[in-house]
Coordinates of C-alpha atoms (C1' of nucleotides) in Angstrom, one line a residue:
Chain A
X262 CA -24.6 -12.7 4.0
X263 CA -26.4 -14.7 1.4
X264 CA -23.9 -15.7 -1.4
X265 CA -25.8 -14.8 -4.5
X266 CA -24.1 -14.7 -7.8
X267 CA -23.9 -10.9 -7.7
X268 CA -22.1 -11.0 -4.4
X269 CA -19.6 -13.5 -5.6
X270 CA -18.9 -11.6 -8.8
X271 CA -18.3 -8.4 -6.8
X272 CA -16.0 -10.3 -4.4
X273 CA -14.1 -11.8 -7.3
X274 CA -13.5 -8.5 -9.0
X275 CA -12.7 -6.7 -5.8
X276 CA -10.2 -9.3 -4.8
X277 CA -8.2 -9.0 -8.0
X278 CA -8.4 -5.2 -8.2
X279 CA -7.5 -4.7 -4.5
X280 CA -4.5 -7.0 -4.9
X281 CA -3.4 -5.2 -8.0
X282 CA -3.9 -1.6 -7.0
X283 CA -4.5 -1.4 -3.3
X284 CA -7.6 -0.3 -1.5
X285 CA -7.7 3.4 -1.9
X286 CA -6.6 3.2 -5.5
X287 CA -9.5 0.9 -6.4
X288 CA -12.9 2.6 -6.8
X289 CA -16.3 1.0 -6.6
X290 CA -16.9 1.9 -10.2
X291 CA -13.8 -0.1 -11.3
X292 CA -15.1 -3.1 -9.3
X293 CA -18.7 -3.0 -10.5
X294 CA -17.8 -2.5 -14.1
X295 CA -15.3 -5.4 -13.9
X296 CA -17.9 -7.5 -12.2
X297 CA -20.5 -6.4 -14.7
X298 CA -23.0 -5.4 -12.0
X299 CA -24.7 -2.1 -11.1
X300 CA -22.8 0.4 -9.1
X301 CA -25.4 0.4 -6.3
X302 CA -25.0 -3.3 -5.8
X303 CA -22.0 -2.9 -3.6
X304 CA -23.7 -0.7 -1.1
X305 CA -26.9 -2.8 -1.3
X306 CA -25.2 -6.0 -0.5
X307 CA -22.3 -4.9 1.7
X308 CA -23.3 -1.6 3.0
X309 CA -20.1 0.3 2.4
X310 CA -16.7 0.0 0.7
X311 CA -15.0 -0.8 4.0
X312 CA -17.4 -3.6 4.6
X313 CA -16.6 -5.0 1.2
X314 CA -12.9 -4.9 2.0
X315 CA -13.5 -6.9 5.1
X316 CA -15.7 -9.3 3.2
X317 CA -12.9 -10.0 0.7
X318 CA -10.6 -10.9 3.6
X319 CA -13.2 -13.0 5.4
X320 CA -13.7 -15.2 2.3
X321 CA -10.2 -16.5 2.4
X322 CA -9.2 -16.0 6.0
X323 CA -12.1 -18.1 7.3
X324 CA -11.0 -21.2 5.5
X325 CA -7.3 -20.5 6.3
X326 CA -8.1 -20.1 10.0
X327 CA -10.2 -23.3 9.9
X328 CA -7.4 -25.3 8.2
X329 CA -4.9 -24.1 10.7
X330 CA -7.0 -25.2 13.7
X331 CA -7.5 -28.6 12.1
X332 CA -3.8 -28.9 11.5
X333 CA -3.0 -27.9 15.0
X334 CA -5.4 -30.5 16.4
X335 CA -4.1 -33.2 14.2
X336 CA -0.6 -32.7 15.5
X337 CA -1.9 -32.6 19.0
X338 CA 0.4 -29.8 19.9
X339 CA -0.2 -28.5 23.3
X340 CA 1.2 -25.4 25.1
X341 CA 1.2 -27.1 28.4
X342 CA 2.7 -30.4 27.4
X343 CA 6.2 -29.1 27.6
X344 CA 6.9 -30.6 24.2
X345 CA 7.5 -27.6 21.9
X346 CA 7.3 -28.4 18.2
X347 CA 10.2 -27.5 16.0
X348 CA 9.9 -24.1 14.4
X349 CA 10.2 -25.7 11.0
X350 CA 7.2 -27.8 11.6
X351 CA 5.1 -24.8 12.5
X352 CA 6.2 -23.0 9.3
X353 CA 5.5 -26.1 7.2
X354 CA 2.0 -26.4 8.7
X355 CA 1.3 -22.8 8.0
X356 CA 2.5 -22.8 4.4
X357 CA 0.8 -26.1 3.7
X358 CA -2.5 -24.6 4.9
X359 CA -1.9 -21.6 2.7
X360 CA -1.5 -23.8 -0.4
X361 CA -4.7 -25.8 0.5
X362 CA -7.1 -22.9 0.6
X363 CA -9.6 -23.2 -2.2
X364 CA -9.0 -20.4 -4.6
X365 CA -11.3 -18.7 -7.0
X366 CA -8.6 -17.5 -9.4
X367 CA -5.5 -18.8 -10.9
X368 CA -2.5 -17.8 -8.7
X369 CA -4.9 -17.4 -5.8
X370 CA -2.1 -17.9 -3.3
X371 CA -0.2 -15.0 -4.7
X372 CA -3.3 -12.8 -4.5
X373 CA -4.0 -13.8 -0.9
X374 CA -0.5 -13.1 0.2
X375 CA -0.5 -9.8 -1.6
X376 CA -3.7 -8.8 0.2
X377 CA -2.3 -9.9 3.5
X378 CA 0.7 -7.7 2.9
X379 CA -1.5 -4.8 2.0
X380 CA -3.5 -5.3 5.1
X381 CA -0.3 -4.8 7.1
X382 CA 1.3 -1.9 5.2
X383 CA -1.7 0.1 4.1
X384 CA -2.9 1.9 7.1
X385 CA -6.5 0.8 7.1
X386 CA -7.5 1.3 10.6
X387 CA -10.9 -0.4 10.2
X388 CA -9.3 -3.5 8.6
X389 CA -6.7 -3.9 11.4
X390 CA -9.4 -3.7 14.0
X391 CA -11.6 -6.2 12.1
X392 CA -8.9 -8.8 11.6
X393 CA -7.9 -8.4 15.2
X394 CA -11.4 -9.1 16.4
X395 CA -12.2 -11.9 14.0
X396 CA -9.0 -14.0 13.7
X397 CA -6.8 -13.1 16.6
X398 CA -7.4 -16.4 18.5
X399 CA -5.8 -18.6 15.9
X400 CA -2.9 -16.3 15.2
X401 CA -2.2 -15.7 18.9
X402 CA -2.0 -19.5 19.3
X403 CA 0.5 -19.7 16.5
X404 CA 2.5 -16.9 18.2
X405 CA 2.5 -18.9 21.4
X406 CA 3.7 -22.0 19.6
X407 CA 6.5 -19.9 18.1
X408 CA 7.4 -18.6 21.6
X409 CA 7.6 -22.2 22.9
X410 CA 9.8 -23.2 20.0
X411 CA 12.3 -20.3 20.4
X412 CA 12.9 -20.1 24.2
X413 CA 16.4 -18.7 23.6
X414 CA 15.0 -15.4 22.2
X415 CA 14.1 -12.3 24.2
X416 CA 10.5 -11.2 23.7
X417 CA 11.8 -8.2 21.7
X418 CA 14.0 -10.2 19.4
X419 CA 11.3 -12.8 18.8
X420 CA 8.9 -10.1 18.0
X421 CA 11.1 -8.7 15.3
X422 CA 12.1 -12.0 13.8
X423 CA 8.4 -12.8 13.5
X424 CA 8.0 -9.6 11.6
X425 CA 10.9 -10.4 9.3
X426 CA 9.4 -13.8 8.6
X427 CA 6.0 -12.4 7.8
X428 CA 7.6 -9.8 5.5
X429 CA 9.6 -12.3 3.6
X430 CA 6.5 -14.5 3.1
X431 CA 4.1 -11.8 2.2
X432 CA 6.4 -9.9 -0.1
X433 CA 7.6 -13.0 -1.9
X434 CA 4.3 -14.7 -2.3
X435 CA 2.8 -11.5 -3.6
X436 CA 5.5 -11.0 -6.2
X437 CA 5.7 -14.6 -7.4
X438 CA 4.5 -13.4 -10.7
X439 CA 4.0 -9.7 -11.4
X440 CA 0.3 -9.3 -10.9
X441 CA -0.2 -7.5 -14.1
X442 CA 0.9 -10.6 -15.9
X443 CA -1.4 -12.7 -13.8
X444 CA -4.3 -10.5 -14.8
X445 CA -3.4 -10.4 -18.5
X446 CA -3.3 -14.2 -18.3
X447 CA 0.1 -14.0 -19.8
X448 CA 2.0 -17.2 -19.5
X449 CA 5.7 -18.0 -19.4
X450 CA 7.9 -19.8 -17.0
X451 CA 5.3 -20.0 -14.3
X452 CA 6.8 -20.0 -10.8
X453 CA 5.4 -22.8 -8.7
X454 CA 4.4 -21.6 -5.3
X455 CA 5.3 -24.9 -3.8
X456 CA 8.8 -24.7 -5.1
X457 CA 9.2 -21.2 -3.7
X458 CA 8.1 -22.4 -0.3
X459 CA 10.7 -25.1 -0.5
X460 CA 13.2 -22.4 -0.9
X461 CA 11.6 -20.1 1.7
X462 CA 11.2 -22.4 4.7
X463 CA 14.9 -23.3 5.1
X464 CA 15.8 -19.7 4.7
X465 CA 13.5 -18.6 7.4
X466 CA 14.3 -21.5 9.7
X467 CA 18.0 -20.6 9.5
X468 CA 17.2 -17.0 10.4
X469 CA 14.9 -17.9 13.3
X470 CA 17.3 -20.4 14.7
X471 CA 20.4 -18.3 14.5
X472 CA 21.8 -17.3 18.0
X473 CA 20.3 -14.2 19.4
X474 CA 22.3 -10.9 19.6
X475 CA 20.6 -10.2 22.9
X476 CA 21.7 -12.8 25.5
Chain B
X36 CA 14.8 22.9 -9.2
X37 CA 15.7 25.9 -7.1
X38 CA 15.4 25.0 -3.5
X39 CA 13.5 28.0 -2.2
X40 CA 12.0 28.0 1.3
X41 CA 8.6 27.3 -0.1
X42 CA 9.8 24.2 -1.9
X43 CA 11.5 22.9 1.2
X44 CA 8.4 23.5 3.3
X45 CA 6.3 21.5 0.9
X46 CA 8.8 18.7 0.8
X47 CA 9.0 18.5 4.5
X48 CA 5.2 18.4 5.0
X49 CA 4.8 15.9 2.1
X50 CA 7.5 13.6 3.5
X51 CA 5.8 13.4 6.9
X52 CA 2.3 13.0 5.5
X53 CA 3.2 10.4 2.9
X54 CA 5.0 8.3 5.4
X55 CA 2.1 8.6 7.8
X56 CA -0.8 8.0 5.5
X57 CA 0.5 6.8 2.1
X58 CA 0.4 8.6 -1.2
X59 CA -3.3 8.3 -2.3
X60 CA -4.5 9.0 1.2
X61 CA -2.6 12.3 1.4
X62 CA -4.2 15.2 -0.5
X63 CA -2.4 18.3 -1.8
X64 CA -4.6 20.4 0.5
X65 CA -3.4 18.5 3.5
X66 CA 0.2 19.1 2.4
X67 CA -0.2 22.8 1.7
X68 CA -2.1 23.6 4.8
X69 CA 0.5 21.7 6.9
X70 CA 3.3 23.5 5.1
X71 CA 1.4 26.8 5.4
X72 CA 1.8 27.6 1.7
X73 CA -0.7 28.3 -1.0
X74 CA -2.4 25.3 -2.7
X75 CA -1.2 26.4 -6.1
X76 CA 2.4 26.4 -5.0
X77 CA 2.7 22.6 -5.5
X78 CA 1.6 22.7 -9.1
X79 CA 3.7 25.8 -9.7
X80 CA 6.9 24.3 -8.3
X81 CA 6.5 20.6 -9.1
X82 CA 4.0 20.5 -11.8
X83 CA 1.9 17.7 -10.4
X84 CA 1.3 15.5 -7.4
X85 CA 3.2 12.6 -9.0
X86 CA 6.2 14.8 -9.6
X87 CA 6.1 15.9 -5.9
X88 CA 6.1 12.3 -4.8
X89 CA 9.2 11.7 -7.0
X90 CA 10.9 14.8 -5.6
X91 CA 10.3 13.6 -2.0
X92 CA 12.1 10.4 -2.9
X93 CA 14.9 12.1 -4.8
X94 CA 15.7 14.2 -1.8
X95 CA 16.8 11.2 0.3
X96 CA 17.6 8.7 -2.4
X97 CA 20.2 10.8 -4.0
X98 CA 22.3 11.1 -0.8
X99 CA 21.7 7.4 -0.1
X100 CA 22.9 6.4 -3.6
X101 CA 25.9 8.7 -3.2
X102 CA 26.8 7.2 0.2
X103 CA 26.5 3.7 -1.3
X104 CA 28.9 4.4 -4.1
X105 CA 31.4 6.0 -1.8
X106 CA 31.2 3.0 0.5
X107 CA 31.7 0.6 -2.3
X108 CA 34.7 2.6 -3.5
X109 CA 36.2 2.8 0.0
X110 CA 36.1 -1.0 0.3
X111 CA 37.6 -1.3 -3.1
X112 CA 35.3 -4.1 -3.9
X113 CA 35.6 -5.1 -7.5
X114 CA 33.7 -7.5 -9.5
X115 CA 36.8 -8.7 -11.4
X116 CA 39.2 -9.0 -8.5
X117 CA 37.9 -12.4 -7.5
X118 CA 37.8 -11.2 -3.9
X119 CA 34.1 -11.5 -3.0
X120 CA 33.1 -9.6 0.1
X121 CA 31.2 -11.3 2.8
X122 CA 27.4 -11.1 2.4
X123 CA 27.2 -9.6 5.9
X124 CA 29.5 -6.8 4.9
X125 CA 27.3 -5.9 2.0
X126 CA 24.2 -5.8 4.2
X127 CA 26.0 -3.8 6.9
X128 CA 27.2 -1.2 4.3
X129 CA 23.7 -0.8 3.0
X130 CA 22.1 -0.4 6.4
X131 CA 24.8 2.0 7.7
X132 CA 24.4 4.2 4.6
X133 CA 20.7 4.3 5.4
X134 CA 21.4 5.5 8.9
X135 CA 23.8 8.1 7.7
X136 CA 21.5 10.0 5.5
X137 CA 21.1 13.6 6.7
X138 CA 17.5 13.9 8.0
X139 CA 15.3 16.9 8.3
X140 CA 13.0 15.6 11.0
X141 CA 13.2 13.7 14.2
X142 CA 12.9 10.0 13.5
X143 CA 14.0 10.8 10.0
X144 CA 15.4 7.3 9.5
X145 CA 12.0 5.8 10.4
X146 CA 10.4 8.1 7.9
X147 CA 12.8 7.2 5.1
X148 CA 12.4 3.5 5.8
X149 CA 8.7 3.7 5.8
X150 CA 8.8 5.6 2.5
X151 CA 11.2 3.0 1.0
X152 CA 8.8 0.3 2.1
X153 CA 5.9 2.1 0.6
X154 CA 7.8 2.5 -2.7
X155 CA 8.1 -1.3 -2.9
X156 CA 4.7 -2.3 -1.6
X157 CA 2.5 0.5 -2.9
X158 CA 2.1 -0.1 -6.6
X159 CA 2.7 3.4 -7.9
X160 CA 3.5 2.8 -11.5
X161 CA 5.1 6.1 -12.1
X162 CA 7.2 5.9 -9.0
X163 CA 8.5 2.4 -9.9
X164 CA 9.5 3.6 -13.3
X165 CA 11.2 6.7 -11.9
X166 CA 13.2 4.8 -9.3
X167 CA 14.1 2.2 -11.9
X168 CA 15.5 4.9 -14.3
X169 CA 17.3 6.9 -11.7
X170 CA 18.8 4.5 -9.3
X171 CA 19.1 1.1 -11.1
X172 CA 22.8 1.3 -11.6
X173 CA 23.7 1.3 -7.9
X174 CA 21.1 -1.4 -7.3
X175 CA 22.3 -3.7 -10.0
X176 CA 25.8 -3.4 -8.8
X177 CA 24.7 -4.5 -5.3
X178 CA 23.0 -7.5 -6.9
X179 CA 26.3 -8.4 -8.7
X180 CA 28.1 -8.2 -5.4
X181 CA 25.5 -10.6 -3.8
X182 CA 26.1 -13.0 -6.6
X183 CA 29.9 -12.9 -6.0
X184 CA 29.4 -13.5 -2.3
X185 CA 27.1 -16.5 -2.7
X186 CA 28.7 -18.7 -5.3
X187 CA 27.3 -21.8 -3.7
X188 CA 23.8 -20.9 -4.7
X189 CA 22.1 -21.7 -8.0
X190 CA 20.8 -18.8 -9.9
X191 CA 17.2 -19.7 -9.0
X192 CA 17.8 -20.1 -5.3
X193 CA 19.9 -16.9 -5.1
X194 CA 17.1 -15.1 -6.9
X195 CA 14.5 -16.2 -4.3
X196 CA 16.7 -15.6 -1.3
X197 CA 17.2 -12.0 -2.6
X198 CA 13.5 -11.7 -2.8
X199 CA 13.1 -13.0 0.8
X200 CA 15.7 -10.5 1.9
X201 CA 14.1 -7.6 0.2
X202 CA 10.7 -8.7 1.5
X203 CA 11.8 -8.8 5.1
X204 CA 13.4 -5.4 4.8
X205 CA 10.7 -3.6 2.9
X206 CA 7.9 -5.1 4.9
X207 CA 9.5 -4.3 8.2
X208 CA 10.3 -0.8 7.1
X209 CA 6.9 0.0 5.8
X210 CA 5.2 -1.2 9.0
X211 CA 7.9 -0.1 11.4
X212 CA 5.9 2.8 12.9
X213 CA 2.6 0.8 13.5
X214 CA 4.7 -2.1 14.8
X215 CA 6.6 0.2 17.1
X216 CA 3.4 1.4 18.6
X217 CA 2.3 -2.2 19.2
X218 CA 5.5 -3.0 20.8
X219 CA 5.4 0.0 23.0
X220 CA 2.0 -0.9 24.3
X221 CA 3.1 -4.4 25.0
X222 CA 6.2 -3.5 26.8
X223 CA 7.9 -0.2 27.6
X224 CA 10.8 -0.5 25.2
X225 CA 10.9 2.0 22.4
X226 CA 12.1 0.6 19.1
X227 CA 14.6 2.7 17.3
X228 CA 15.6 1.8 13.7
X229 CA 19.2 1.1 14.6
X230 CA 18.1 -1.6 17.0
X231 CA 15.7 -3.2 14.5
X232 CA 18.6 -3.3 11.9
X233 CA 20.8 -5.0 14.5
X234 CA 18.2 -7.7 14.8
X235 CA 17.5 -7.8 11.0
X236 CA 21.0 -8.3 9.6
X237 CA 22.0 -11.5 11.6
X238 CA 18.6 -12.9 10.7
X239 CA 19.1 -12.3 7.0
X240 CA 22.8 -13.4 7.0
X241 CA 21.8 -16.7 8.6
X242 CA 19.2 -17.3 5.9
X243 CA 21.4 -16.3 3.1
X244 CA 24.3 -18.4 4.3
X245 CA 22.3 -21.6 5.1
X246 CA 23.2 -24.5 2.8
X247 CA 21.2 -24.6 -0.5
X248 CA 18.5 -27.2 -1.0
X249 CA 19.5 -27.3 -4.6
X250 CA 23.0 -28.8 -4.8
Chain C
dA160 C1' -54.0 -13.7 -9.3
dA161 C1' -52.7 -10.8 -5.7
dA162 C1' -49.5 -9.5 -2.2
dC163 C1' -45.1 -9.4 -0.6
dA164 C1' -40.1 -9.3 -0.3
dT165 C1' -35.9 -9.1 -2.6
dT166 C1' -32.9 -7.7 -6.1
dC167 C1' -31.6 -4.7 -9.7
dC168 C1' -30.9 -0.4 -12.2
dA169 C1' -30.5 4.5 -13.9
dA170 C1' -29.8 8.7 -12.1
dA171 C1' -28.6 12.0 -9.0
dC172 C1' -26.5 13.8 -4.6
dG173 C1' -23.0 16.1 -1.9
dG174 C1' -18.3 16.3 -1.3
dA175 C1' -13.3 15.9 -2.2
dT176 C1' -9.8 15.7 -5.4
dG177 C1' -5.9 17.5 -8.7
dT178 C1' -5.4 21.2 -11.6
dT179 C1' -5.8 25.8 -13.7
dT180 C1' -6.8 30.6 -13.9
dT181 C1' -7.2 35.2 -12.5
dA182 C1' -5.2 39.0 -10.1
dA183 C1' -2.4 41.4 -7.1
dA184 C1' 1.7 41.8 -4.1
dC185 C1' 6.7 41.1 -3.4
dA186 C1' 11.6 40.4 -4.2
dT187 C1' 15.7 40.5 -6.8
dA188 C1' 18.6 41.7 -10.6
dC189 C1' 20.0 44.1 -14.8
Chain D
dG31 C1' 12.5 51.5 -13.7
dT32 C1' 11.8 47.7 -15.9
dA33 C1' 12.0 42.9 -16.3
dT34 C1' 11.8 38.4 -14.2
dG35 C1' 10.7 35.1 -11.1
dT36 C1' 8.2 33.9 -6.7
dT37 C1' 4.3 33.9 -3.5
dT38 C1' -0.4 34.6 -2.0
dA39 C1' -5.2 34.9 -2.5
dA40 C1' -9.6 33.4 -4.2
dA41 C1' -12.2 31.2 -7.2
dA42 C1' -13.4 28.1 -10.7
dC43 C1' -12.7 24.0 -13.2
dA44 C1' -13.5 19.2 -14.5
dT45 C1' -13.5 14.9 -12.6
dC46 C1' -13.9 11.4 -9.6
dC47 C1' -15.5 9.6 -5.3
dG48 C1' -18.8 6.8 -2.0
dT49 C1' -23.4 6.8 -1.1
dT50 C1' -28.5 7.4 -1.6
dT51 C1' -32.8 7.4 -3.9
dG52 C1' -37.3 5.9 -6.2
dG53 C1' -39.0 2.9 -9.0
dA54 C1' -38.8 -1.1 -12.1
dA55 C1' -38.0 -5.9 -12.5
dT56 C1' -37.9 -10.4 -10.5
dG57 C1' -39.0 -14.2 -7.7
dT58 C1' -41.7 -16.3 -3.9
dT59 C1' -45.6 -17.0 -1.0
dT60 C1' -50.4 -17.0 -0.1

DNA sequence: AAACATTCCAAACGGATGTTTTAAACATAC
DNA sequence: GTATGTTTAAAACATCCGTTTGGAATGTTT
């Protein structure tokens, strides 16, 4: 995919509109008129609306995945070393990488998290498949790290606690500022994502570390 | 709204399809053909598709709200008594009420949870307004109870922890069906909502009770 | 300059959507 | 029996959707 200016303008507009309205609720005509490009440009450059959705995700998941792998290497964590990292360190690494993604909009982090949440909750079969194929390696490795760090949990309880963690993160990050306000460029007491994460991580760590109900 | 048989059949079908596919992805023709009623019946009885969505929510939110108020009365919790309930009791009351709603389908609880999650994550403007107008009293009262039960938290940290809690609940609920499928493929155990809640509450309680970072 | 490939654009296509309208049947109550 | 409300049927409505088309514009290469 050659990144011409038209392609970028489409991706920028689509990213904002998808995050604000959802996928089905955003039409190609909304996107192209916001991006100030011709309607046919989407199908010309991306092929289909579904491919555009996937491209939007790729543009921020690729850097995120890359940052994560670098971070993991730097810590020299290894599954076979027997030295499991603390669960808090894993969360810190993940949130730190999130904040370091280069963003194309203000409040880019909020938008990314909102999109991530939508990817989970909106039943877009094609998107689920695509994400699974493209980025499962990195995320599976993280899941393995979580497993090493929480040996006291049953597989089932660990699975659900991971979901709770994801939910708290995605939901909170996506509502850091009502997205309408973001788009209107309305300013006020702007909530700093870093500060929210400082609140979030101890909350999640406490939940993850609490004794299991299934012995 | 007179609850004739046609009305109920429409609501039953809509409830299932909305929970399965989401609102935008469910057409009136899908609903009426599943309910085996005429297409025009929806607009005749409900007026519009949006009104139908609201009616689906009312049918299970009204009993839920009622159960909550009864539960609060039974515990004789009072904001001015100075006797703050434990935060776990509040969460338990809420989740128990959720499980006690009379359901019209098998897996009714899963369906309600999924709908509740969709209401939060799917940005349906009209739905958000409607829920706000109809059920904000009960909701605000719960927030006051949470405040009483967590006096050690600053207003800011309590606000965010409430967001984390809501996020974990809504996110898990809205994706509970797809997740259950994942889990079933992974291992034979079928996940029923009660079990998920049993995992969820201790996780949230631990997070809510952990010492604040802001002293 | 000529040939080529790429990008852009206005318009149209076929289909699905929510909604409305017509008419006729059916039930129930006064 | 007449009035009132409910249901079905079939069709049309206006609109929106994703996608496709043919040709014009643009840039690059020979």
